[in-house]
Amino acid sequence: MESAVSARPVVRFNILGSLEGWHGDRRLRLGSPTQERVLVTLLLEPGRMVPVPRLVAAAWDDEPPQTAGHQIRKAVAALRTRIPGGAGLIVTDGAGYRAVLGEDQLDLHEFGRRSAEARQAVAAGQPAEAVGHLRACLDLWRGPVMAGTGGSVISAASAALEERHMAVAEQYFELQLELGQSTELVGALRELVTAHPLRETLRGRLMLALYRGGRQAEALEEFGRVRELLVEELGIDPGAELTRLYEAILRDSPEVAPRVPQSVADRAAHLVPAPLDRPSGSEPAPCTLPYDLPDFTGRDEELARLLAVGRAPAGGCARIVGVDGMGGSGKTTLAVHAAHLLAPDYPDGQLFVDLRGFSPGEKAQEPGAVLHSLLRTVGIPDDRIPDDLERRTTLWRTVSAQRKLLLLLDNAADAAQVRPLLPTSEDCLAILTGRVRMLELDGAEWLPLGLLSADDSTTLLTRMLGADRTAAEPQAVDQLARLCCGLPLALRITTARLRNRPRWTVQYLVDRLADETRRLREMSAGERSVEATLRLSYQAMEEDRRVAFRLLGLHPGSAIDVHSAAALLGTDVHDAEDVLEHLLDAHLLEQHEAGLYGFHDLVRTYAISVREAEDDEGAAVERLVAYYALATEQACKMLFPGRDRFDNPAEPSAPELPRLDGDEQALAWFDREHEALLAVVAQAGARCLHRSATLLARDLLFYLDLRGHYEEFRVVGRIGVDACRQLGDSALLSVCLGNLAVAHWWLGDFQDGITTAQEALGLAATEDRRGEAMCIDVLGMLHGAIGNFDEARIYLDQGIALHRELGSPRAEAVALANLSTVETWAGRYAEAARYAAQATELNRRLGERSNEISSLTWLALAHLGTGEDERARACLAQALELCDESRKPANVAVVLAQWARVCQRLGDMRSVAEHAERALDLVSAEGTALRQATVANVVGLVHLRSGAPEQAMELHRHAHDLASRLGYRFETARALHGMAEAAQALGDEPMARQHRGAAEVLYDAMRVTDAGRRF
């Protein structure tokens, strides 16, 4: 199959039988059974968002694994890779995924289109054309979906499709019989009857084909068979229609005799119901829709779906589509806009009813009163309208069945209010809006209405304020859009205030909104306000839900899971999930990923504003801090098993922790909770929860180090130190000071680091030998960075001896790698290689991947110093294989830069430039000034050896600026040396001599050997 536009093969799927995927003439390999079930579930509802929980149920029925949601995401990622253009075919949509397919890319699409064309052909009196369409439908059918192996969810959908298949088959044979066919149909009919022996309509078609083919006795025998089967299986007799057919065949009645097909008009009249009576044309059709807004903006996908549902061919049942979203999200505006566009398709009336489900100071309308109003609107006099709800509902359904009506039920409270109002005719459309999705309304399609995008928000502001005013203050307009957080009501209220205050600038209003405590009060105009809109949803809840809403506002993260919510609320995870789901249904929470909830910024502000004294916020925050302290400890056990542990006092009722199976889940948990953890550790410090703050800070530092977030590392390190000073635990304070000294090293504040490490050493030396060893190591690192190599060796030698005495191989490996660094800088390459090899062996034995990358890198540099380039490349190749750019990315950048350098030395130029540029990109985005100076020097050397001295000079100057500002003496000397080489290559001999002399002064001060000065 090829695209009509591009003549390129396109993807097509067949699901009416075993699953098939084709790319042109090539059949696709679609992966594991789980991936196939996920794909089929999406294809069964093309164009609709399928939530992750439904995909989980489809994949595993009632026994999903703990990691089901994660595995669904992996399955989708795998499908996107396997399917050409898969990223555009399976798109993320809110809390689920949606299959986006053209009409010709799915057999189910084609089946639906062909069956609709058949109905139209029958209605137009063209039975032969209808037969062609129905035959095409039957040819598409290859059996149950996934050949019946898809599990309960897919099997249920398959059963519904099987019913559609049988309805098509029955109509096909009926039309063929009327067109004069008989004997030719018997074989196919017998095959279907064998597969579906209890379908009386199908059996009747077989009896008629046999009779008209001159086989009356066989036709009568078929009736006897089905009668015995029905009695035996179900205890019932054949239905009236099949019995009448049997009697007609028995009597040779003319109505069943073979005949020439009826006229086109007569046949059409038999196959479709008579047209509905239309209301009198003497009066215009009623229209009670509110006016449409001229500045309607955005909502392209939602509007397109509403119009598609409203304009789709009749499908045998009423069309019901609902729009749900938080208060102020523009549900009514969208529904009214769509209703005006659909008005020509519903010529008998377009009716609007405000059900007042969430209206300030008003009670929700009763269904009986609404039905009375609707009946009056369509012309039913009062004396014909019954008094009771049941009979009013019956009359409304009868009247609406004779009309093509569009009914917009706005601001609905619940399904009980809406259900009696819904028309049942396939020619009617009901559009609902509400803050709560009414899942009890079977057959309704729901469109979740989120927030406007930043671009749409700005566009709406421009349309409301005028292009001249917004063009004069573009930055302020963007700020205003961000402060309104994409909420249409907030955007309309703020622009109304600006229009009412012509002397106000947009920036003036932005400044007023910047104060979060005043923001909701500022977002009010006349009777409308964001606060009042949110208050209606808040007040509609039970008191225990309101308390939970207020407490959840204390959660500092953008994503709230059931475990942290349970800790905050003081409940178990199941009760917490019930609360979160209730708030989600009320659109007071959002859900961007299954199992994760979050506040809209304005809703969080509202939650903070309604706190009450009896909420006991202190206890809630203490529970949250305790939870995160235990959860980070659990995650660190997975990721950093060799670290020293400090006991956390047992909680009287320990919170339930998330299940983390292995490194990847633990790291994913840290990534997700990163923002919340930073805020919680600050909260713990501010609320004097000193021990929890200390232990939480320490565990968080391991993660921040892994990801290379060293500015945050220092902030958290200081919180830990401050909490420890209040706690009075000298051993723990020594550890925290040591960590803070490491942060100073990474950020290039070497003297502050030395001062901090010396204080830590003074505390540890009296009672904590492990802490003492750590502080000695840190001092060695810091002295090495400022070029005091002799002192650095002394400290590191002491540290290594102490680690060996204490049996701390992980710390010993780190110290050995640091000593190798110092010896490499000093140009003592044989010693450097020995220490780096020992560190690598220990790291490999302990499974310390990040540390092994570091020790392998220094081992490679030592080999380069001794001229063993091939050995250096072998070490770097091992390091590259272990690298993950998301883990210590600055160190990965160093490996990439050194790899480019070694390959260049060996004459392998294939990927030198690529690795050098990637190293610069990575260290610029993720590295500290310390690592940026190192990488710039190495890549500068690569450019110099590639014959690009201008680029080399630029990089070495950049390295010099960074390193000299930090006091990073070895890299400063290296940068000067590189600048000298580049200047010489450019023909500037005086500049070369100046830089070379400055480099030599530093080399001499650091006592670098002649070998170490070679460039």
Tab-separated table of N, CA and C in Angstrom, residues 18 32 48-50 90 108 129 226 295 351 459 469 477 512 543-544 619 636 678 693 717 732 827 843 981 1010:
chain	number	residue	atom	x	y	z
A	18	SER	N	-6.240	-12.426	13.125
A	18	SER	CA	-4.916	-12.307	13.741
A	18	SER	C	-4.327	-10.949	13.384
A	32	SER	N	6.500	-8.536	21.199
A	32	SER	CA	6.024	-9.524	22.159
A	32	SER	C	4.499	-9.539	22.220
A	48	ARG	N	-9.018	7.782	19.604
A	48	ARG	CA	-9.441	8.056	20.972
A	48	ARG	C	-8.305	7.762	21.943
A	49	MET	N	-8.255	8.550	23.012
A	49	MET	CA	-7.249	8.321	24.047
A	49	MET	C	-7.625	7.085	24.854
A	50	VAL	N	-6.699	6.166	24.946
A	50	VAL	CA	-6.891	4.964	25.764
A	50	VAL	C	-6.021	5.121	27.004
A	90	ILE	N	1.490	6.472	17.163
A	90	ILE	CA	1.059	6.275	18.553
A	90	ILE	C	1.525	7.496	19.334
A	108	LEU	N	-10.413	-2.058	10.254
A	108	LEU	CA	-11.612	-1.693	11.002
A	108	LEU	C	-12.210	-0.397	10.478
A	129	GLU	N	-25.364	-2.002	-5.510
A	129	GLU	CA	-24.181	-1.302	-4.997
A	129	GLU	C	-23.970	-1.627	-3.525
A	226	VAL	N	-33.227	-26.274	14.138
A	226	VAL	CA	-33.047	-25.129	15.026
A	226	VAL	C	-34.047	-25.179	16.181
A	295	ASP	N	-13.922	35.679	19.596
A	295	ASP	CA	-12.489	35.485	19.800
A	295	ASP	C	-12.151	34.068	20.260
A	351	LEU	N	-30.952	23.192	21.244
A	351	LEU	CA	-31.459	23.553	22.561
A	351	LEU	C	-30.324	23.590	23.581
A	459	THR	N	-2.330	34.166	21.988
A	459	THR	CA	-3.237	34.531	20.893
A	459	THR	C	-4.564	35.054	21.433
A	469	ARG	N	-2.024	46.899	21.451
A	469	ARG	CA	-1.673	46.929	22.874
A	469	ARG	C	-0.719	45.792	23.238
A	477	VAL	N	3.014	40.522	28.000
A	477	VAL	CA	1.898	39.667	27.569
A	477	VAL	C	2.254	38.193	27.800
A	512	ARG	N	1.087	43.245	39.748
A	512	ARG	CA	0.087	42.995	40.791
A	512	ARG	C	-0.147	41.494	40.989
A	543	GLU	N	-16.497	17.047	53.878
A	543	GLU	CA	-15.499	17.719	54.694
A	543	GLU	C	-14.172	16.975	54.707
A	544	ASP	N	-14.186	15.632	54.770
A	544	ASP	CA	-12.914	14.911	54.820
A	544	ASP	C	-12.117	15.098	53.527
A	619	ALA	N	2.227	18.367	61.816
A	619	ALA	CA	2.279	16.900	61.849
A	619	ALA	C	2.309	16.319	60.437
A	636	CYS	N	18.691	4.608	47.902
A	636	CYS	CA	20.157	4.613	47.973
A	636	CYS	C	20.711	3.207	48.187
A	678	LEU	N	14.216	18.312	46.996
A	678	LEU	CA	14.905	19.571	47.299
A	678	LEU	C	14.055	20.442	48.218
A	693	ALA	N	16.344	16.026	58.510
A	693	ALA	CA	16.937	16.905	57.502
A	693	ALA	C	18.353	16.461	57.175
A	717	GLY	N	23.922	20.337	50.830
A	717	GLY	CA	25.001	20.085	51.790
A	717	GLY	C	24.991	21.089	52.927
A	732	LEU	N	28.149	12.890	62.765
A	732	LEU	CA	27.332	13.186	61.597
A	732	LEU	C	27.714	14.542	61.003
A	827	GLY	N	53.293	14.227	36.333
A	827	GLY	CA	54.125	13.611	35.304
A	827	GLY	C	54.811	12.342	35.758
A	843	ASN	N	37.143	-1.294	41.956
A	843	ASN	CA	35.845	-0.827	41.472
A	843	ASN	C	35.109	-1.915	40.707
A	981	GLU	N	51.395	26.846	22.151
A	981	GLU	CA	51.474	26.014	20.950
A	981	GLU	C	50.630	26.594	19.828
A	1010	ASP	N	59.637	16.714	33.673
A	1010	ASP	CA	59.759	17.054	32.256
A	1010	ASP	C	58.758	16.263	31.427
